[in-house]
Amino acid sequence: MIIDAHTHTFPEKIARKTIAFLQNKAESVAYTEGTDCALQKSMEISGVDYSVLLPVVTNTAQVEKLNDIAIKKNEKYRETGLFSLGGMHPDYENYATELKRLRENGITGIKLHPAYQDTDIDDIRYLRIIDAACAENLAIVIHAGLDIGIMHHNFASVKHIENVIKEIAPEKFILAHMGGWKGWNEVEKELCGENVYFDTSFSLGEYEPPENVYVPKEKRQMMSGEQFKRIVEKHGYDKILFGSDSPWSEQKITIEKIKNCGLDEERTDLILGLNAQKIFGIKKS
Ligand SMILES: [Zn+2]
């Protein structure tokens, strides 16, 4: 079973505008139109059984709205292949009640995006949310490391993350982008072996933009296959999740990169889906 643990989609009505805005901000390019339908097409082409949707909440007014959508999606995830997590914002007051509501309605994790929520991940507002999420047995996925569109401050640096581990030690703590985008040497030194998960989204090898699109070399260069293999071995193959960050990378290409880095079949299968199935409680259809 192949599960993509890191994807994003947007409602039909705003997809085009949102993608254009984000492309511009990050100087990167989307591979799909960013809708559920486009993601399902990509899944079909690349053999992905389930995609985990990570809603990014950028203001408190969106919290309940986006979570309602997530709950609705999960009611039929076995037919659609789209399994959504919930979202939370550091300034949302009734976080404990809302997290409970998520858990009671079939949501098994939340996404936090420190850069887009303009808050360090070890800020007290996040710590109390993470604590409450753990009490509901929810997985916590965070954007880790720099953000390609916000390079002036690292809201989820290795140091910040270490503080969260020290304060709360979440059971299911998933650090996107292999523990910290563009900070992989530090991740390898400081976070390998900790009780955290890494997802592979937007991290492996050289970023290959769609044809006819120019992206500067320093933005294209990411983690080498050797470093990936080293981290997998040092950190534990049971704590690595395949994620593509679709629409910002192509699912098919990310799967190929993982398959081509020289791990045996058992380890590859765990990374490509079995680890995510376990951590998010995704049931086979
Ligand atoms: Zn993402």
CSV table of C-alpha atoms and ligand atoms in Angstrom, one decimal:
chain,number,residue,atom,x,y,z
A,1,MET,CA,0.0,0.0,0.0
A,2,ILE,CA,1.3,3.4,-0.9
A,3,ILE,CA,0.3,6.4,1.2
A,4,ASP,CA,1.5,9.9,0.5
A,5,ALA,CA,1.7,11.4,4.0
A,6,HIS,CA,2.0,15.1,2.8
A,7,THR,CA,-0.3,16.7,0.3
A,8,HIS,CA,-2.3,19.8,-0.1
A,9,THR,CA,-5.5,20.6,-2.0
A,10,PHE,CA,-7.7,23.7,-2.2
A,11,PRO,CA,-11.4,24.1,-2.8
A,12,GLU,CA,-12.3,24.3,-6.6
A,13,LYS,CA,-13.3,27.9,-6.3
A,14,ILE,CA,-10.1,29.3,-4.9
A,15,ALA,CA,-7.6,26.7,-6.2
A,16,ARG,CA,-6.4,28.7,-9.1
A,17,LYS,CA,-5.9,31.9,-7.2
A,18,THR,CA,-4.3,30.3,-4.2
A,19,ILE,CA,-1.8,28.3,-6.3
A,20,ALA,CA,-0.9,31.5,-8.2
A,21,PHE,CA,-0.3,33.4,-5.0
A,22,LEU,CA,1.8,30.6,-3.4
A,23,GLN,CA,3.8,30.1,-6.6
A,24,ASN,CA,4.7,33.7,-6.7
A,25,LYS,CA,5.6,33.8,-3.0
A,26,ALA,CA,7.9,30.8,-3.1
A,27,GLU,CA,9.2,31.1,-6.7
A,28,SER,CA,8.2,27.5,-7.2
A,29,VAL,CA,5.8,25.7,-9.4
A,30,ALA,CA,2.7,23.6,-8.9
A,31,TYR,CA,2.5,20.2,-10.7
A,32,THR,CA,-1.3,20.0,-10.5
A,33,GLU,CA,-4.2,22.4,-10.4
A,34,GLY,CA,-4.3,21.9,-6.6
A,35,THR,CA,-7.8,20.4,-6.5
A,36,ASP,CA,-8.9,17.1,-5.0
A,37,CYS,CA,-9.7,15.9,-8.5
A,38,ALA,CA,-6.2,16.8,-9.8
A,39,LEU,CA,-4.6,15.0,-6.9
A,40,GLN,CA,-6.7,11.9,-7.5
A,41,LYS,CA,-5.5,11.9,-11.1
A,42,SER,CA,-1.9,12.1,-9.9
A,43,MET,CA,-2.5,9.2,-7.5
A,44,GLU,CA,-3.9,7.1,-10.3
A,45,ILE,CA,-0.8,7.7,-12.4
A,46,SER,CA,1.7,7.0,-9.6
A,47,GLY,CA,-0.1,4.1,-7.8
A,48,VAL,CA,-0.8,6.0,-4.6
A,49,ASP,CA,-3.7,4.4,-2.6
A,50,TYR,CA,-4.2,7.2,-0.1
A,51,SER,CA,-3.1,10.8,0.1
A,52,VAL,CA,-3.0,12.6,3.5
A,53,LEU,CA,-4.3,16.1,3.1
A,54,LEU,CA,-2.7,18.7,5.4
A,55,PRO,CA,-4.8,21.8,5.8
A,56,VAL,CA,-2.9,25.0,6.5
A,57,VAL,CA,-4.9,27.4,8.7
A,58,THR,CA,-3.6,30.9,8.4
A,59,ASN,CA,-6.2,32.7,10.6
A,60,THR,CA,-8.4,31.7,13.5
A,61,ALA,CA,-11.6,32.2,11.5
A,62,GLN,CA,-10.6,29.3,9.3
A,63,VAL,CA,-10.2,26.7,12.0
A,64,GLU,CA,-13.7,25.4,12.3
A,65,LYS,CA,-14.5,25.8,8.6
A,66,LEU,CA,-11.5,23.9,7.4
A,67,ASN,CA,-12.0,21.2,10.1
A,68,ASP,CA,-15.6,20.8,9.0
A,69,ILE,CA,-14.4,20.1,5.5
A,70,ALA,CA,-11.7,17.7,6.8
A,71,ILE,CA,-14.3,15.7,8.8
A,72,LYS,CA,-16.6,15.5,5.8
A,73,LYS,CA,-13.8,14.2,3.6
A,74,ASN,CA,-12.8,11.5,6.0
A,75,GLU,CA,-16.4,10.1,6.1
A,76,LYS,CA,-15.7,8.7,2.6
A,77,TYR,CA,-11.9,8.4,2.5
A,78,ARG,CA,-12.0,4.8,1.6
A,79,GLU,CA,-13.8,5.6,-1.7
A,80,THR,CA,-11.9,8.8,-2.5
A,81,GLY,CA,-8.4,7.9,-1.3
A,82,LEU,CA,-8.2,11.3,0.4
A,83,PHE,CA,-7.6,11.2,4.1
A,84,SER,CA,-7.5,14.6,5.8
A,85,LEU,CA,-5.9,15.8,9.0
A,86,GLY,CA,-7.3,18.8,10.8
A,87,GLY,CA,-5.8,22.2,11.3
A,88,MET,CA,-5.2,24.5,14.2
A,89,HIS,CA,-4.0,28.1,14.7
A,90,PRO,CA,-1.9,29.3,17.7
A,91,ASP,CA,-4.3,32.1,18.4
A,92,TYR,CA,-7.5,29.9,18.4
A,93,GLU,CA,-8.9,30.1,21.9
A,94,ASN,CA,-11.0,26.9,22.2
A,95,TYR,CA,-8.3,24.6,20.9
A,96,ALA,CA,-8.9,21.9,23.5
A,97,THR,CA,-12.6,21.6,22.6
A,98,GLU,CA,-11.9,21.7,18.9
A,99,LEU,CA,-9.2,19.0,19.1
A,100,LYS,CA,-11.6,16.8,21.0
A,101,ARG,CA,-14.3,17.4,18.3
A,102,LEU,CA,-11.7,16.4,15.7
A,103,ARG,CA,-10.8,13.2,17.4
A,104,GLU,CA,-14.5,12.3,18.0
A,105,ASN,CA,-15.2,12.8,14.3
A,106,GLY,CA,-12.6,10.5,12.8
A,107,ILE,CA,-9.6,12.9,12.5
A,108,THR,CA,-6.4,11.4,13.7
A,109,GLY,CA,-3.9,14.2,13.4
A,110,ILE,CA,-3.4,18.0,12.9
A,111,LYS,CA,-1.1,20.1,10.9
A,112,LEU,CA,0.7,23.1,12.2
A,113,HIS,CA,2.6,25.5,10.0
A,114,PRO,CA,4.8,27.8,12.2
A,115,ALA,CA,6.1,29.9,9.2
A,116,TYR,CA,2.6,30.6,7.8
A,117,GLN,CA,1.3,31.1,11.3
A,118,ASP,CA,4.1,33.4,12.2
A,119,THR,CA,4.9,31.7,15.5
A,120,ASP,CA,7.9,29.7,16.7
A,121,ILE,CA,7.0,26.1,17.3
A,122,ASP,CA,8.2,26.2,20.9
A,123,ASP,CA,6.0,29.2,21.7
A,124,ILE,CA,3.7,28.6,24.7
A,125,ARG,CA,0.6,28.8,22.4
A,126,TYR,CA,1.8,25.9,20.3
A,127,LEU,CA,3.1,23.9,23.4
A,128,ARG,CA,-0.4,24.0,24.9
A,129,ILE,CA,-2.0,22.9,21.6
A,130,ILE,CA,0.5,20.1,21.2
A,131,ASP,CA,-0.1,19.0,24.7
A,132,ALA,CA,-3.9,18.9,24.2
A,133,ALA,CA,-3.5,17.1,20.9
A,134,CYS,CA,-1.4,14.4,22.6
A,135,ALA,CA,-4.2,14.0,25.2
A,136,GLU,CA,-6.6,13.3,22.3
A,137,ASN,CA,-4.0,10.9,20.8
A,138,LEU,CA,-3.7,13.0,17.7
A,139,ALA,CA,-0.6,13.0,15.5
A,140,ILE,CA,1.0,16.4,15.0
A,141,VAL,CA,2.5,17.2,11.7
A,142,ILE,CA,4.6,20.4,11.5
A,143,HIS,CA,6.3,22.2,8.7
A,144,ALA,CA,10.0,21.9,9.9
A,145,GLY,CA,12.9,24.1,9.0
A,146,LEU,CA,12.9,27.1,6.7
A,147,ASP,CA,10.0,27.8,4.3
A,148,ILE,CA,10.9,28.4,0.7
A,149,GLY,CA,8.7,31.5,0.7
A,150,ILE,CA,9.8,32.9,4.1
A,151,MET,CA,13.6,32.7,4.4
A,152,HIS,CA,14.2,35.5,6.9
A,153,HIS,CA,13.4,33.5,10.1
A,154,ASN,CA,13.3,29.8,11.0
A,155,PHE,CA,10.1,29.2,13.0
A,156,ALA,CA,10.8,25.5,13.4
A,157,SER,CA,14.5,25.2,13.7
A,158,VAL,CA,16.2,22.1,15.3
A,159,LYS,CA,16.6,24.1,18.5
A,160,HIS,CA,12.9,25.0,18.6
A,161,ILE,CA,12.0,21.4,17.9
A,162,GLU,CA,14.3,20.1,20.6
A,163,ASN,CA,12.5,22.4,23.1
A,164,VAL,CA,9.1,20.8,22.1
A,165,ILE,CA,10.5,17.3,22.6
A,166,LYS,CA,12.0,18.4,26.0
A,167,GLU,CA,8.7,20.0,27.2
A,168,ILE,CA,6.1,17.6,25.9
A,169,ALA,CA,7.7,14.6,24.1
A,170,PRO,CA,4.8,14.0,21.8
A,171,GLU,CA,4.2,10.4,20.9
A,172,LYS,CA,3.4,11.0,17.2
A,173,PHE,CA,5.4,14.1,16.2
A,174,ILE,CA,6.0,14.3,12.4
A,175,LEU,CA,8.6,16.7,11.1
A,176,ALA,CA,7.9,17.5,7.5
A,177,HIS,CA,10.7,18.0,5.0
A,178,MET,CA,13.0,15.4,6.6
A,179,GLY,CA,13.2,17.1,9.9
A,180,GLY,CA,14.0,20.6,8.7
A,181,TRP,CA,14.1,22.0,5.2
A,182,LYS,CA,17.6,23.1,4.2
A,183,GLY,CA,18.9,22.2,7.7
A,184,TRP,CA,19.7,18.6,7.1
A,185,ASN,CA,23.2,18.5,8.5
A,186,GLU,CA,22.0,19.7,11.8
A,187,VAL,CA,19.0,17.3,11.6
A,188,GLU,CA,21.4,14.4,11.0
A,189,LYS,CA,23.5,15.4,14.0
A,190,GLU,CA,20.9,16.4,16.5
A,191,LEU,CA,17.5,14.8,15.7
A,192,CYS,CA,18.4,11.4,14.4
A,193,GLY,CA,17.3,8.8,16.9
A,194,GLU,CA,14.8,11.0,18.7
A,195,ASN,CA,11.2,9.9,19.0
A,196,VAL,CA,10.0,11.9,15.9
A,197,TYR,CA,9.0,11.0,12.4
A,198,PHE,CA,10.4,12.6,9.2
A,199,ASP,CA,8.5,12.9,6.0
A,200,THR,CA,10.3,13.1,2.7
A,201,SER,CA,8.3,16.0,1.2
A,202,PHE,CA,10.1,18.5,-0.9
A,203,SER,CA,13.5,17.3,0.3
A,204,LEU,CA,15.0,14.6,-1.9
A,205,GLY,CA,17.6,15.1,-4.5
A,206,GLU,CA,17.4,17.8,-7.0
A,207,TYR,CA,14.0,19.5,-7.4
A,208,GLU,CA,13.0,19.1,-11.0
A,209,PRO,CA,10.6,21.8,-12.0
A,210,PRO,CA,8.0,21.1,-14.8
A,211,GLU,CA,9.3,21.6,-18.3
A,212,ASN,CA,9.9,25.1,-19.5
A,213,VAL,CA,10.1,26.5,-16.0
A,214,TYR,CA,13.2,28.1,-14.6
A,215,VAL,CA,14.0,27.7,-10.9
A,216,PRO,CA,17.5,28.9,-9.7
A,217,LYS,CA,20.0,26.2,-8.9
A,218,GLU,CA,20.3,27.1,-5.1
A,219,LYS,CA,16.5,26.5,-4.8
A,220,ARG,CA,16.6,23.3,-6.7
A,221,GLN,CA,19.4,21.6,-4.7
A,222,MET,CA,18.1,19.6,-1.8
A,223,MET,CA,19.2,16.5,0.2
A,224,SER,CA,21.4,14.0,-1.6
A,225,GLY,CA,20.5,10.3,-1.9
A,226,GLU,CA,23.5,9.4,0.2
A,227,GLN,CA,22.4,11.7,3.0
A,228,PHE,CA,18.9,10.4,2.8
A,229,LYS,CA,20.1,6.8,3.1
A,230,ARG,CA,22.4,7.7,6.0
A,231,ILE,CA,19.5,9.4,7.9
A,232,VAL,CA,17.1,6.5,7.3
A,233,GLU,CA,19.7,4.1,8.7
A,234,LYS,CA,20.7,6.3,11.6
A,235,HIS,CA,17.1,7.4,12.5
A,236,GLY,CA,15.2,4.2,11.8
A,237,TYR,CA,13.3,3.2,8.7
A,238,ASP,CA,10.1,2.8,10.8
A,239,LYS,CA,10.1,6.6,11.5
A,240,ILE,CA,10.3,7.8,7.9
A,241,LEU,CA,7.1,8.6,5.9
A,242,PHE,CA,6.8,9.1,2.1
A,243,GLY,CA,5.4,12.5,1.4
A,244,SER,CA,5.4,14.4,-1.9
A,245,ASP,CA,4.1,17.9,-0.9
A,246,SER,CA,1.9,17.6,-3.9
A,247,PRO,CA,1.1,20.0,-5.8
A,248,TRP,CA,4.6,21.3,-5.1
A,249,SER,CA,6.4,18.1,-6.2
A,250,GLU,CA,5.2,15.2,-8.3
A,251,GLN,CA,4.1,12.1,-6.4
A,252,LYS,CA,5.5,9.8,-9.1
A,253,ILE,CA,9.0,11.4,-9.1
A,254,THR,CA,9.2,11.3,-5.3
A,255,ILE,CA,8.3,7.6,-5.2
A,256,GLU,CA,11.0,6.9,-7.8
A,257,LYS,CA,13.6,8.8,-5.8
A,258,ILE,CA,12.8,6.7,-2.7
A,259,LYS,CA,12.8,3.4,-4.6
A,260,ASN,CA,16.1,4.4,-6.2
A,261,CYS,CA,18.1,5.1,-3.1
A,262,GLY,CA,19.2,1.5,-2.4
A,263,LEU,CA,17.0,0.4,0.5
A,264,ASP,CA,15.7,-3.1,0.6
A,265,GLU,CA,12.1,-3.9,-0.2
A,266,GLU,CA,10.9,-4.3,3.4
A,267,ARG,CA,12.3,-0.9,4.4
A,268,THR,CA,11.0,0.7,1.2
A,269,ASP,CA,7.4,-0.6,1.8
A,270,LEU,CA,7.4,0.8,5.3
A,271,ILE,CA,8.5,4.2,4.2
A,272,LEU,CA,6.1,4.2,1.2
A,273,GLY,CA,3.0,3.5,3.2
A,274,LEU,CA,3.0,1.1,6.1
A,275,ASN,CA,4.5,3.6,8.6
A,276,ALA,CA,1.9,6.2,7.7
A,277,GLN,CA,-0.9,3.6,7.8
A,278,LYS,CA,0.0,2.8,11.4
A,279,ILE,CA,0.5,6.3,12.6
A,280,PHE,CA,-2.7,7.8,11.1
A,281,GLY,CA,-4.8,4.7,11.6
A,282,ILE,CA,-5.8,4.4,7.9
A,283,LYS,CA,-7.9,1.3,7.3
A,284,LYS,CA,-7.4,-0.8,4.3
A,285,SER,CA,-10.3,-0.5,1.8
B,1,ZN,ZN,3.5,21.0,2.5
